[in-house]
Coordinates of C-alpha atoms and ligand atoms in Angstrom, one line a residue:
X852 CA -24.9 -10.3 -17.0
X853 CA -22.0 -8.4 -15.1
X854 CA -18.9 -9.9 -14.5
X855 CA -18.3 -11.7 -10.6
X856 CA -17.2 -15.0 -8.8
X857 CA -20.7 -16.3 -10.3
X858 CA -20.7 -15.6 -14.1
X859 CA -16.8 -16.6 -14.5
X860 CA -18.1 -20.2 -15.9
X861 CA -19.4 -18.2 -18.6
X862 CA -15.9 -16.6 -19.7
X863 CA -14.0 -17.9 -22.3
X864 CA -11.6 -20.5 -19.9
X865 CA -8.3 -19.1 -21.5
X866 CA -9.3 -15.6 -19.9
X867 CA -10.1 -16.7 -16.7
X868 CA -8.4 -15.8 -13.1
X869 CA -5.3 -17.7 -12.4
X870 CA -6.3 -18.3 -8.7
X871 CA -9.9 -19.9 -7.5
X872 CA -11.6 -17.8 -4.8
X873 CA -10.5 -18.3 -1.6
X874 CA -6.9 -19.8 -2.7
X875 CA -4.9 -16.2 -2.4
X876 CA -4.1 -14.5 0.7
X877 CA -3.2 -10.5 0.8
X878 CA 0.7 -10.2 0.7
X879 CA 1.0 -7.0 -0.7
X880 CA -1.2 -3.9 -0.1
X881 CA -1.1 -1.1 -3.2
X882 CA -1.9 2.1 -2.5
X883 CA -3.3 3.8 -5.5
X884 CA -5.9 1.6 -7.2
X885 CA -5.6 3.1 -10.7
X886 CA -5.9 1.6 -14.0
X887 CA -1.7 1.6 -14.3
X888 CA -1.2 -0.9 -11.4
X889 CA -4.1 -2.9 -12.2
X890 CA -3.2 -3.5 -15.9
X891 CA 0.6 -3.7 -14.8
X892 CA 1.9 -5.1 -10.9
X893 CA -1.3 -6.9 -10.5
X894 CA -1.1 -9.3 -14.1
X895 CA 2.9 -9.6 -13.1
X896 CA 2.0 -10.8 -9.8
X897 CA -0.9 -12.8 -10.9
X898 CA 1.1 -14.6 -13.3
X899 CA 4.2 -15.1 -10.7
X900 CA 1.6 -17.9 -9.6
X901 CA 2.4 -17.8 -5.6
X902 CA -1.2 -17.9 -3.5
X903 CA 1.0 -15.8 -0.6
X904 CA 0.6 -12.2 -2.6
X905 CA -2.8 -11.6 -3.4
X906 CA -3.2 -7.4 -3.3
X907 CA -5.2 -5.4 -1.0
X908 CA -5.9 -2.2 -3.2
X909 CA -5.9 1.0 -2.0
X910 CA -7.7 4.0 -3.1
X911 CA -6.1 7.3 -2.3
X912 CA -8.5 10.0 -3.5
X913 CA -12.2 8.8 -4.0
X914 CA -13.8 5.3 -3.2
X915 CA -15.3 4.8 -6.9
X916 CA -12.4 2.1 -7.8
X917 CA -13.1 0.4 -5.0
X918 CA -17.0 0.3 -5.3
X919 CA -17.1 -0.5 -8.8
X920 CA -14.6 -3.4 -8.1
X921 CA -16.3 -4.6 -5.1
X922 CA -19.6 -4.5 -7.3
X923 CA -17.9 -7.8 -9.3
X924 CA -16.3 -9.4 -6.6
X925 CA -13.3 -7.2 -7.2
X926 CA -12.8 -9.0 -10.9
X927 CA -11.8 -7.1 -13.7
X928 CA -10.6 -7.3 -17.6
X929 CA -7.5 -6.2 -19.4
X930 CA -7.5 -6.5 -23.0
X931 CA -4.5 -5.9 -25.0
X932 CA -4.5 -4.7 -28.2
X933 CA -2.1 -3.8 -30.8
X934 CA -3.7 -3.4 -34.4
X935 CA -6.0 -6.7 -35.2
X936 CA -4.5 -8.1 -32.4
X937 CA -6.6 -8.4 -29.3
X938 CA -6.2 -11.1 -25.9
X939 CA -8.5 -10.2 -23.1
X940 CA -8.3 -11.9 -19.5
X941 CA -10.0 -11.7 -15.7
X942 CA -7.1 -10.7 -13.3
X943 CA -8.4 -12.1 -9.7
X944 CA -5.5 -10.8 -8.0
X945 CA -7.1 -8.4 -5.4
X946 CA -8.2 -9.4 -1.9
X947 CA -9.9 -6.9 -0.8
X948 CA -10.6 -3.4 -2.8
X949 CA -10.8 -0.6 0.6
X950 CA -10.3 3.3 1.3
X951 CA -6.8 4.6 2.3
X952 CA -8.4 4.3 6.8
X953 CA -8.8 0.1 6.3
X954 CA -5.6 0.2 3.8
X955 CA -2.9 1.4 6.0
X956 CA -4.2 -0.2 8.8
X957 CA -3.4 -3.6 6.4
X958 CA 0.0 -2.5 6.2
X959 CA 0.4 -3.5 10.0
X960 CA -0.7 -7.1 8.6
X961 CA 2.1 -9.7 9.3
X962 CA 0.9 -11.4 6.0
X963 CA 1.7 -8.5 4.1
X964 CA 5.3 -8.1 2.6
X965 CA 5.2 -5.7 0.5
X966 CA 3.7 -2.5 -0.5
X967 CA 3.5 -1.0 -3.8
X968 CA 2.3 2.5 -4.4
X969 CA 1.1 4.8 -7.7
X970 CA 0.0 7.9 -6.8
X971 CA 0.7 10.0 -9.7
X972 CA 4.3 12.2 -9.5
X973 CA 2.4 15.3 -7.9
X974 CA 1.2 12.7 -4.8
X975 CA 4.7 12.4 -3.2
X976 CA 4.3 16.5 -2.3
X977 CA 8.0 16.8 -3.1
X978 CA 9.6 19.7 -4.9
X979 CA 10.2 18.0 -8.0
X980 CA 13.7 19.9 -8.5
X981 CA 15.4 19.0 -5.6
X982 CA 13.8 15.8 -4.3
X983 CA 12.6 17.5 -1.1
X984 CA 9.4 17.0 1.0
X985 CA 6.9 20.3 0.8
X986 CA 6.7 20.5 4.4
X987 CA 4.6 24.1 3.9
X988 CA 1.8 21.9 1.7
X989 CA -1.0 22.4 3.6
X990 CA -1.4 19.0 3.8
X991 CA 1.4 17.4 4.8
X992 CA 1.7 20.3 7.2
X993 CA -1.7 18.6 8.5
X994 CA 0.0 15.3 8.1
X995 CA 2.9 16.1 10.0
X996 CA 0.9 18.1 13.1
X997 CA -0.7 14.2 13.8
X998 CA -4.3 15.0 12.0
X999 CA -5.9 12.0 10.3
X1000 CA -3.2 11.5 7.2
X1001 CA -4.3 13.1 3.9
X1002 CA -1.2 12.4 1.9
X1003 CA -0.2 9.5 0.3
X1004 CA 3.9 10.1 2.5
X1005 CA 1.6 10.5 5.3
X1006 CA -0.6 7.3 5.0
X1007 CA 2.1 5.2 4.4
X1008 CA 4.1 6.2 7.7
X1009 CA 0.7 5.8 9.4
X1010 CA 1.0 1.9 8.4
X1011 CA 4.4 1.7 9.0
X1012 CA 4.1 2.9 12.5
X1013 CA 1.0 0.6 13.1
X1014 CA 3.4 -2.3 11.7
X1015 CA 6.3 -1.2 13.8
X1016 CA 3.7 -1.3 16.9
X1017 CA 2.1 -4.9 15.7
X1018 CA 5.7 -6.5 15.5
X1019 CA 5.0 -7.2 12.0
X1020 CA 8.4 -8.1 10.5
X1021 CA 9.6 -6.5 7.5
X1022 CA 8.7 -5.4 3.9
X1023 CA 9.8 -3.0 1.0
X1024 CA 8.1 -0.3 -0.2
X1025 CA 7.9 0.0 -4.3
X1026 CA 7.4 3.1 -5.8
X1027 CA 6.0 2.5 -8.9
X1028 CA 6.0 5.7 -10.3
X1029 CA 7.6 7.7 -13.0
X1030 CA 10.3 8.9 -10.5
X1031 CA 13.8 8.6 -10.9
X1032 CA 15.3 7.0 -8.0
X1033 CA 11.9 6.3 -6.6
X1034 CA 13.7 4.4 -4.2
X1035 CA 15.5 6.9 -2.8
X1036 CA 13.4 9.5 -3.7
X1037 CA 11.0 8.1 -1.3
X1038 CA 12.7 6.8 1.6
X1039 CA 14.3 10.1 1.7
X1040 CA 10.5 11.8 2.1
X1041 CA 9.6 9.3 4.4
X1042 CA 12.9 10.2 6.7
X1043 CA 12.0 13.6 6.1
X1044 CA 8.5 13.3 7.7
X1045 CA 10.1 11.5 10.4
X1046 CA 11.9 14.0 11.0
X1047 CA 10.0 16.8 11.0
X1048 CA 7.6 14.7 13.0
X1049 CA 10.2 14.0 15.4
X1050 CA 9.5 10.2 15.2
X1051 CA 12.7 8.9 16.3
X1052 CA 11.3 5.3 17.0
X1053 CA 10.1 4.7 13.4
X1054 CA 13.4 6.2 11.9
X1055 CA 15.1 3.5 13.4
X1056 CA 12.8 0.8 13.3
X1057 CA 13.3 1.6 9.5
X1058 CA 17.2 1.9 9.9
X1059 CA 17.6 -1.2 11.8
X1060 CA 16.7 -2.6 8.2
X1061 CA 12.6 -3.1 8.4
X1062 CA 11.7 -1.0 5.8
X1063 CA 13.5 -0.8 2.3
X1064 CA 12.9 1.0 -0.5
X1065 CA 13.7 -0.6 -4.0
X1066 CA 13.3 1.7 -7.1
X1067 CA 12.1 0.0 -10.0
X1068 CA 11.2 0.9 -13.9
X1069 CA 7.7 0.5 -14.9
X1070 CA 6.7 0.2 -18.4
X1071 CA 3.5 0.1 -19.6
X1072 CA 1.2 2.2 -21.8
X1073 CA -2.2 1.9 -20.0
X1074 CA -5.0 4.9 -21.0
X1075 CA -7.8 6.1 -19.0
X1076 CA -10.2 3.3 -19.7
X1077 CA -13.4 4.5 -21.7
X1078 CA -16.6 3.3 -23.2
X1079 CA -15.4 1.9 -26.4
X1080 CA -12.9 0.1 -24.3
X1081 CA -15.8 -1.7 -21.7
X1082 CA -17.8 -2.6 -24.7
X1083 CA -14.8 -4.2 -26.5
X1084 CA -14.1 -6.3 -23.7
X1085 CA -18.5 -7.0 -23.0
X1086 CA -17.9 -8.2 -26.7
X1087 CA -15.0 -10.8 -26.2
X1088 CA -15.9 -11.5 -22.1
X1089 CA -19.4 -12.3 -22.9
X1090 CA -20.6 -10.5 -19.8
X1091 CA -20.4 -6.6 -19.0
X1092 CA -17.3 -5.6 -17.2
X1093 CA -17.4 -1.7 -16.0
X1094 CA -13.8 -1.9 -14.6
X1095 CA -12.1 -2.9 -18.0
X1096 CA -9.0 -1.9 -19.3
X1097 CA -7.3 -2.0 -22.4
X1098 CA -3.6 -1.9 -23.0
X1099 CA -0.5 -2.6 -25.4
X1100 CA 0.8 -6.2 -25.2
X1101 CA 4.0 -4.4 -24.5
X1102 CA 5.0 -4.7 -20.6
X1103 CA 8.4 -4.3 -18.2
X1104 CA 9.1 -4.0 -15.1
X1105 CA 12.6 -3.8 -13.3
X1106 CA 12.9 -4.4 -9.9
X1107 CA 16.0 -4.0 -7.4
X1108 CA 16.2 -6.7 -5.2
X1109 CA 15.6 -5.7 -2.1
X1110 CA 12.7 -7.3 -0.2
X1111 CA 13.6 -8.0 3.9
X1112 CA 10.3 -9.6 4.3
X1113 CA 10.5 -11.6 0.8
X1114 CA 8.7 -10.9 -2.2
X1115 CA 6.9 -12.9 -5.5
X1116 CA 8.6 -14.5 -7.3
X1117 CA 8.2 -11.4 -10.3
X1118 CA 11.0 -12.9 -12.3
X1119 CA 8.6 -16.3 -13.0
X1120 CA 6.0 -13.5 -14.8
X1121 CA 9.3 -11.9 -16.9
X1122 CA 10.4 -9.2 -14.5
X1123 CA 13.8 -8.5 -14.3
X1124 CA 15.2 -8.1 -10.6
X1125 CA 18.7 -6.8 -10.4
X1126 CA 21.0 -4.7 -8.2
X1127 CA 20.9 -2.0 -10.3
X1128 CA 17.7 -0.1 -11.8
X1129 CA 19.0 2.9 -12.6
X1130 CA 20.1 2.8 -16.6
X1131 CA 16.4 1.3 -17.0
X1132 CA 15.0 4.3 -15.2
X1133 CA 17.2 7.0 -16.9
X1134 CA 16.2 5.1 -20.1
X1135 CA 12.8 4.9 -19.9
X1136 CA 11.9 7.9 -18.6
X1137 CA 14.3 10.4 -21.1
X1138 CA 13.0 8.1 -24.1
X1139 CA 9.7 6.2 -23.4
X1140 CA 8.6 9.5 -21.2
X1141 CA 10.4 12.3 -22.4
X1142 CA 8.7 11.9 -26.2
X1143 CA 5.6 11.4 -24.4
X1144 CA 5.6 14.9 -23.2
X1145 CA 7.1 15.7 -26.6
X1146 CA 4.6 14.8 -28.6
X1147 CA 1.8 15.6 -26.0
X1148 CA 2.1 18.9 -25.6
X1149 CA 2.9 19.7 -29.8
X1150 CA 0.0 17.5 -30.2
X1151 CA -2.1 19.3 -28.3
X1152 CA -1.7 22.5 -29.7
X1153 CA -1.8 21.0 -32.8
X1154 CA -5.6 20.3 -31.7
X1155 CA -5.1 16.3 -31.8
X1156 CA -6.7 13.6 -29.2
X1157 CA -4.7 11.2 -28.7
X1158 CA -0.6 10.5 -28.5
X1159 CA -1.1 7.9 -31.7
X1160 CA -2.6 11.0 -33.5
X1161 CA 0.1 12.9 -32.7
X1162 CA 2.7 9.9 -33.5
X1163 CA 1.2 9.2 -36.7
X1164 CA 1.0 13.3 -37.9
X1165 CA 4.7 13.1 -40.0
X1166 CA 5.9 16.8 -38.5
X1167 CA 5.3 15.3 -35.3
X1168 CA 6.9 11.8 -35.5
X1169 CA 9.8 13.8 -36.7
X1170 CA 10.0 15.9 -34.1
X1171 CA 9.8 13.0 -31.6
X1172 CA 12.1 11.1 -33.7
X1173 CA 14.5 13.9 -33.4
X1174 CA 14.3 14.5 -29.7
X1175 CA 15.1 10.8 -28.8
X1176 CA 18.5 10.6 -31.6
X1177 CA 19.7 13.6 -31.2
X1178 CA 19.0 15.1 -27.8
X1179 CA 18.2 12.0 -25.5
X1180 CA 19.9 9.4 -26.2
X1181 CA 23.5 10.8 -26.3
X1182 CA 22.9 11.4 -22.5
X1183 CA 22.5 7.4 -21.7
X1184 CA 24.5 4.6 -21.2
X1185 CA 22.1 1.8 -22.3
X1186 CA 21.8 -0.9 -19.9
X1187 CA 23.5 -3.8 -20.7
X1188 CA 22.6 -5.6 -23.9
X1189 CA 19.8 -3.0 -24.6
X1190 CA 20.5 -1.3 -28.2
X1191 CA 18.9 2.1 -28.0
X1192 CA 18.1 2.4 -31.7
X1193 CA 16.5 -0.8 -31.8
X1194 CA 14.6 0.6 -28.7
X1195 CA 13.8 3.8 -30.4
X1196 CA 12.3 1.7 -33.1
X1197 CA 10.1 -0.4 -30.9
X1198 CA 9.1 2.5 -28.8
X1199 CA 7.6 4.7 -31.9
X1200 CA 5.6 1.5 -32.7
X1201 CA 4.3 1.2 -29.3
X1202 CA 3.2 5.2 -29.9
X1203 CA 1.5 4.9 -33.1
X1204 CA -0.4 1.6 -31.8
X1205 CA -4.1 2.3 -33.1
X1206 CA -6.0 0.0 -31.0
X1207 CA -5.2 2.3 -27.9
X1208 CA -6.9 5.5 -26.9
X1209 CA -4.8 7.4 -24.9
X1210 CA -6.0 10.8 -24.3
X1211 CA -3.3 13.3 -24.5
X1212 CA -4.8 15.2 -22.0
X1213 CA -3.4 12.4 -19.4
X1214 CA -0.1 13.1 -20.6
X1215 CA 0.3 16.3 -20.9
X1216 CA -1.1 16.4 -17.1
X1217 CA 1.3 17.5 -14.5
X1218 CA 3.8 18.8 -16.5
X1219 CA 5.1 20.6 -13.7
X1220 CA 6.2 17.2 -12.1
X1221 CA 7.2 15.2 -15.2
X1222 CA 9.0 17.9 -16.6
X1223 CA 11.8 17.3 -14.4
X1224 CA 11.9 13.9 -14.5
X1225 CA 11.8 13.4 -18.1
X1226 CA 13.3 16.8 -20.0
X1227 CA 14.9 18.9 -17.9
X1228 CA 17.8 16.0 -17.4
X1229 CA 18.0 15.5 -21.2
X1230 CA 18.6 19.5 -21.6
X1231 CA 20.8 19.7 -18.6
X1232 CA 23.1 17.1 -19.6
X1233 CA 23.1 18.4 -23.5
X1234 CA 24.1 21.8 -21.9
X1235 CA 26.8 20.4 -19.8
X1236 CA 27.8 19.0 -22.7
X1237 CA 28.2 22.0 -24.8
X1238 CA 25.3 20.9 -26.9
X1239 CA 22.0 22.7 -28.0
X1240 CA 19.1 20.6 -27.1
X1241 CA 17.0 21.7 -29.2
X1242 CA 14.3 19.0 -29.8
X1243 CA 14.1 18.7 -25.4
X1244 CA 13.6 22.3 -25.7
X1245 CA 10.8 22.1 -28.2
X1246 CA 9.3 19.9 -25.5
X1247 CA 9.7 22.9 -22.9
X1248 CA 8.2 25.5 -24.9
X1249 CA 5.6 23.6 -26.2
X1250 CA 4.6 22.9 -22.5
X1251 CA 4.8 26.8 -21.9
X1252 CA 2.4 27.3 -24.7
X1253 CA 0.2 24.7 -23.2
X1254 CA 0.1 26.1 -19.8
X1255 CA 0.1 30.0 -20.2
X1256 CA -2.4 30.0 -23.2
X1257 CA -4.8 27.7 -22.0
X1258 CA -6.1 27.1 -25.7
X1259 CA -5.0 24.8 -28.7
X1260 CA -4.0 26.8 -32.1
X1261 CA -7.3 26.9 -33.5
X1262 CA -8.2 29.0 -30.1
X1263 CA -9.7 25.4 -28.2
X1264 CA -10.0 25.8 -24.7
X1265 CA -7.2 23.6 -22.7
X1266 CA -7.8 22.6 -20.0
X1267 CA -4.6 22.6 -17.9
X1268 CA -4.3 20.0 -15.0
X1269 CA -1.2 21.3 -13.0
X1270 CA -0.9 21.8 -8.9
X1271 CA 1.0 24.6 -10.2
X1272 CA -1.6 25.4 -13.1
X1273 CA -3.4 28.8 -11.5
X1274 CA 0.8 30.2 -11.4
X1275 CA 1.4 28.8 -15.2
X1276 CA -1.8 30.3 -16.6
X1277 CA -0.7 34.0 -18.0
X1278 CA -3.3 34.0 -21.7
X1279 CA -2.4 37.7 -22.1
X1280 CA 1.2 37.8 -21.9
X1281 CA 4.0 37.7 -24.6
X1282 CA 6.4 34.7 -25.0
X1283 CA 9.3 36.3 -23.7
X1284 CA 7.6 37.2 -20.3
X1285 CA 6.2 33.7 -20.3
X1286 CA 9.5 31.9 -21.0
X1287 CA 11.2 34.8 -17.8
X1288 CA 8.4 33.7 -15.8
X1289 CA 8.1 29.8 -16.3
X1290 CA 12.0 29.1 -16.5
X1291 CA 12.3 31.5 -13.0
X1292 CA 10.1 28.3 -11.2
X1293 CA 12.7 26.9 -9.5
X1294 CA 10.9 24.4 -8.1
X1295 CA 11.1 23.4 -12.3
X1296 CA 13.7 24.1 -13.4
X1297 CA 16.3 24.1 -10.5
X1298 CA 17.9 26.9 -9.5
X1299 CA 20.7 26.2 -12.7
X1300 CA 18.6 25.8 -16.0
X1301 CA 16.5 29.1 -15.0
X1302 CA 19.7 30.8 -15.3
X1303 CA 21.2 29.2 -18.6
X1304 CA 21.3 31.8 -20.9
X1305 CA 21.9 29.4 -23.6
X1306 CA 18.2 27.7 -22.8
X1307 CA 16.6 30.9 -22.5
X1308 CA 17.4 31.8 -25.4
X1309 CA 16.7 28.7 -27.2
X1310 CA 13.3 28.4 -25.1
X1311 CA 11.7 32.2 -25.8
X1312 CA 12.5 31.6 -30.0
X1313 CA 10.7 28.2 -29.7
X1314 CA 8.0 29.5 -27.7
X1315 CA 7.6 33.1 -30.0
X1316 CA 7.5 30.7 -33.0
X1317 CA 5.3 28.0 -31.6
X1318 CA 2.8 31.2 -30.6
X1319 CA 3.3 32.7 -33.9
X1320 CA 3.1 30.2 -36.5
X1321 CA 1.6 27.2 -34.5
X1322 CA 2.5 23.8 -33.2
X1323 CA 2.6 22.1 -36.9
X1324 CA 5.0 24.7 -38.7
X1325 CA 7.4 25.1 -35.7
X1326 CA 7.9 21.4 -35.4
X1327 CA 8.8 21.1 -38.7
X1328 CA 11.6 23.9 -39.1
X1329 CA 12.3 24.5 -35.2
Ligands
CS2_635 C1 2.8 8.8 -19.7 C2 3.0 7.5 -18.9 O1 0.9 9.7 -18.6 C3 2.1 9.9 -18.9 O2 2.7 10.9 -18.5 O3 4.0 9.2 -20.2 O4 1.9 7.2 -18.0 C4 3.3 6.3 -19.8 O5 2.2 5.9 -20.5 C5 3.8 5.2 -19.0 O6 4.9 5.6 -18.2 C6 4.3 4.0 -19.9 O7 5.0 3.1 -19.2

C-alpha cells in the first residue's frame, strides 16, 4: 500500500499529520518544492499548529515533485536519524503541490501571506560577488522583455504584480536560502528588475510597505533523498512512501520579524524571530557552510561519498577542525548567548552523523555561488586582518582542483555541477595558470581577493601541492 488521505489509519498515530484534510487553508505559497523546505519550513509551520498557513508548493524546474506528491494526496515522510536514533512522521502541510504558471498566480491569493522561496544560490541570477541582478542572462533578459517568466526573480514579480492588481493586501517574501542578507539581497533584485522593467507601479506598491523582505538563517542538514532512505521509512510507516526524506534531528530557523500581512506563529514550533538575523547568518554560513565546502571538495578528491566519510577520515576532520578555530571563527561576533566552541563541537557531530547520506556531490555543487557566501568572507576578513587564512584557502584550492581537473586523485571522473562549470574546467593546465585564471573571475572573487597577492600566493602552493601529492597528504601538512 502507498501512502494517501486513505491508508493514514494504518500509520503509526504518533506519526501522523497534525491537521485532518480539509482543516488547513493555503497561507503561504513556496516556491521551490525541494526536499530542504519540505523537511525544514513545512514541519516548523506544521507544528506552529495555526489552520490559516497550509503551503501551496511550487516547483520551479520540472513537475516530478509535484506529481509524485500529488500521487499521495500530497503526504510525505521525514524520518530523522542520528545513530540508533530514528522518529519518522507524515507532514500534511501542503495544499496544493502545482507548476511555477498556477503558483504565482496563488501569490495574487488574498489568503496567502507569505511566500517562502529555495531555489538553490545559482536561481537568484545574481553575480554572486557583488549582489547584482545578471540582467545579460539570457533568461532574465527574456524575463525582463515581458516573455512568459523563466526565472525564479521573474516568477515572483509576476505574482506580485497579479497581487498588486487583485488588491491583495500585504505579505513578506522569505528567502530561505544560503544567502547572506537574503533579505536584502533579494528585494534589491527584485527593485532591480523593476527597474530595468520600468515597472514604476509595482516599485511603489512594494515601497508603500506591501512587500517586505525578511532574511532569515536556515539550518538544517537535509540530503538528496534515496532508496535506502524510502525503504527505511516503508519499514517504520508501514506503507510505501516515494517522497520520503530523511534528516538530522538537528533543526533552526531564525527569522526577522517582518511580516505586513502577518505570519505563523514559527516561534510556537522553536523558531527564533528577532530584529536582527545577521550574526546567525554570518555564523552559520562561515561555520556550518564554510566546512561544508571544506570538507566537500578535499573529500572528493580524496575519492569519498559522502560528507560523514569525509568528517570521519582524521586528516580531514582536522582540516575542518582547523578552518572553523583558526580561520572562521575569529571573524564572528557570536550572537548573543551562542558559545562558538560549544557550537564547533555540536556542528562536527552533526557532520560525522552516520545515519545520513549526504552525497558530497550536492555540496560541492555550485561552488561558484557558495564560494562567496561561505569562504571568500572568512579569507577576506583574515586578510584585512593581517592574517593568513590558510585552512579557508585550502577550501579554495581544493575547489580549483575539483573544477579544473574534473577527476578525483585516483583519476575518477567528477562530474562538476557549476553555471560557470564549462569556464572552470581547464584538465590540461598547470596549477599556477589555474589559480591566475580562477582567482581573475571576478564575478568570484570580487574585483579585491583576485588581486591579493598574499592569497595568490597562498592559493597556487595549496593548489600545486593538492595536484601533486593529493587531497589526503596536503590536508595533513598544508
Ligand atoms: C550544504 C547545505 O549543500 C550544501 O551546500 O552546505 O545545504 C547544508 O546542508 C545546509 O545549509 C544545512 O543547513
Amino acid at each position: 500500500m502507498r501512502l494517501s488521505r486513505a491508508a493514514l489509519p494504518t500509520v503509526p498515530a504518533a506519526a501522523r499529520p497534525r491537521f485532518q484534510p480539509g482543516e488547513l487553508r493555503t497561507g503561504i505559497v513556496h516556491l521551490g518544492l525541494g526536499a530542504f523546505h519540505r523537511a525544514h519550513q513545512a514541519l516548523y509551520t506544521e507544528d506552529a499548529g495555526d489552520p490559516a498557513y497550509g503551503v501551496c508548493g511550487v516547483t520551479m524546474r520540472s513537475m516530478a515533485a509535484a506529481e509524485l506528491l500529488s500521487a499521495q494526496d500530497l503526504l510525505y515522510s521525514v524520518l530523522e536519524r542520528d545513530g540508533e536514533h530514528a522518529s519518522i512522521r507524515v507532514c500534511g502541510m501542503l495544499t496544493e503541490a502545482v507548476g511555477p504558471e498556477a503558483g504565482t498566480a496563488r501569490i495574487a491569493d488574498p489568503g496567502v501571506r507569505v511566500v517562502t522561496m529555495t531555489v538553490t544560490e545559482p536561481g537568484y541570477r545574481h553575480d554572486p560577488a557583488t549582489g547584482r541582478l545578471r540582467a545579460a542572462d539570457p533568461d532574465v533578459a527574456a524575463d525582463l522583455a515581458g516573455g512568459p517568466p523563466r526565472t525564479p526573480v521573474g516568477r515572483l514579480v509576476a505574482g506580485l504584480r497579479a497581487r498588486r492588481a487583485a488588491g491583495s493586501g500585504p505579505l513578506a517574501v522569505v528567502c530561505c536560502d544560503n544567502l547572506a542578507g537574503g533579505g536584502r539581497l533579494l528585494s534589491g533584485l527584485v527593485t532591480e528588475f523593476c527597474e530595468l522593467a520600468r515597472d514604476d507601479e509595482l516599485l511603489s506598491w512594494i515601497h508603500d510597505g506591501n512587500a517586505a523582505f525578511p532574511s532569515a538563517m536556515v539550518d538544517r542538514i537535509v540530503p538528496a533523498p534515496a532508496d535506502a532512505d524510502r525503504a527505511a521509512a516503508a519499514r517504520l510507516l508501514g506503507v510505501a512512501d516515494r517522497a520520503a526524506l530523511t534528516t538530522e534531528p538537528f533543526r533552526q530557523w531564525v527569522i526577522e520579524d517582518r511580516f505586513p500581512g502577518g505570519r505563523p506563529p514559527w516561534e510556537r514550533a522553536g523558531a527564533m524571530i528577532t530584529g536582527d538575523v545577521e550574526p546567525y547568518e554570518t555564523m552559520k554560513l562561515r561555520l556550518l557552510n564554510g566546512v561544508h565546502s571544506v570538507l566537500a571538495y578535499l573529500g572528493a578528491l580524496a575519492g569519498l561519498g559522502t560528507t560523514a566519510e569525509a568528517t570521519t577520515r582524521p586528516e580531514l576532520a582536522e582540516a575542518g577542525r582547523r578552518y572553523l578555530e583558526f580561520d572562521a571563527a575569529p571573524t564572528l561576533a557570536p550572537p548573543p548567548g551562542v558559545d562558538l566552541d560549544a557550537y564547533r563541537e555540536r556542528l562536527l557531530a552533526r557532520l560525522a552523523n552516520p545515519a545520513l547520506r549526504h552525497p558530497i556531490a550536492q555540496v560541492a555543487a555550485d561552488g561558484s555561488h557558495k564560494l562567496p557566501q561561505r569562504l571568500l568572507p572568512v579569507i577576506r576578513d583574515r586578510l584585512a586582518r593581517g592574517a593568513e587564512p590558510r585552512w579557508a584557502a585550502l577550501g579554495v584550492a581544493a575547489w580549483m582542483r575539483y573544477v579544473s581537473a574534473g577527476r578525483a586523485d585516483d583519476g575518477t571522473p567528477i562530474t562538476v555541477t557549476d553555471p560557470l562549470a564549462a569556464r572552470l574546467s581547464m584538465p590540461e593546465a598547470d596549477p599556477r595558470e589555474v589559480a591566475d585564471r580562477l582567482l581573475g573571475l571576478t564575478e568570484v572573487f570580487g574585483e579585491d581577493l583576485g588581486r591579493d597577492a598574499t592569497l595568490r600566493a597562498l592559493v597556487t602552493d595549496l593548489l600545486t601541492r593538492l595536484t601533486r601529492d593529493g587531497a589526503l597528504a596536503t590536508a595533513r601538512d598544508p
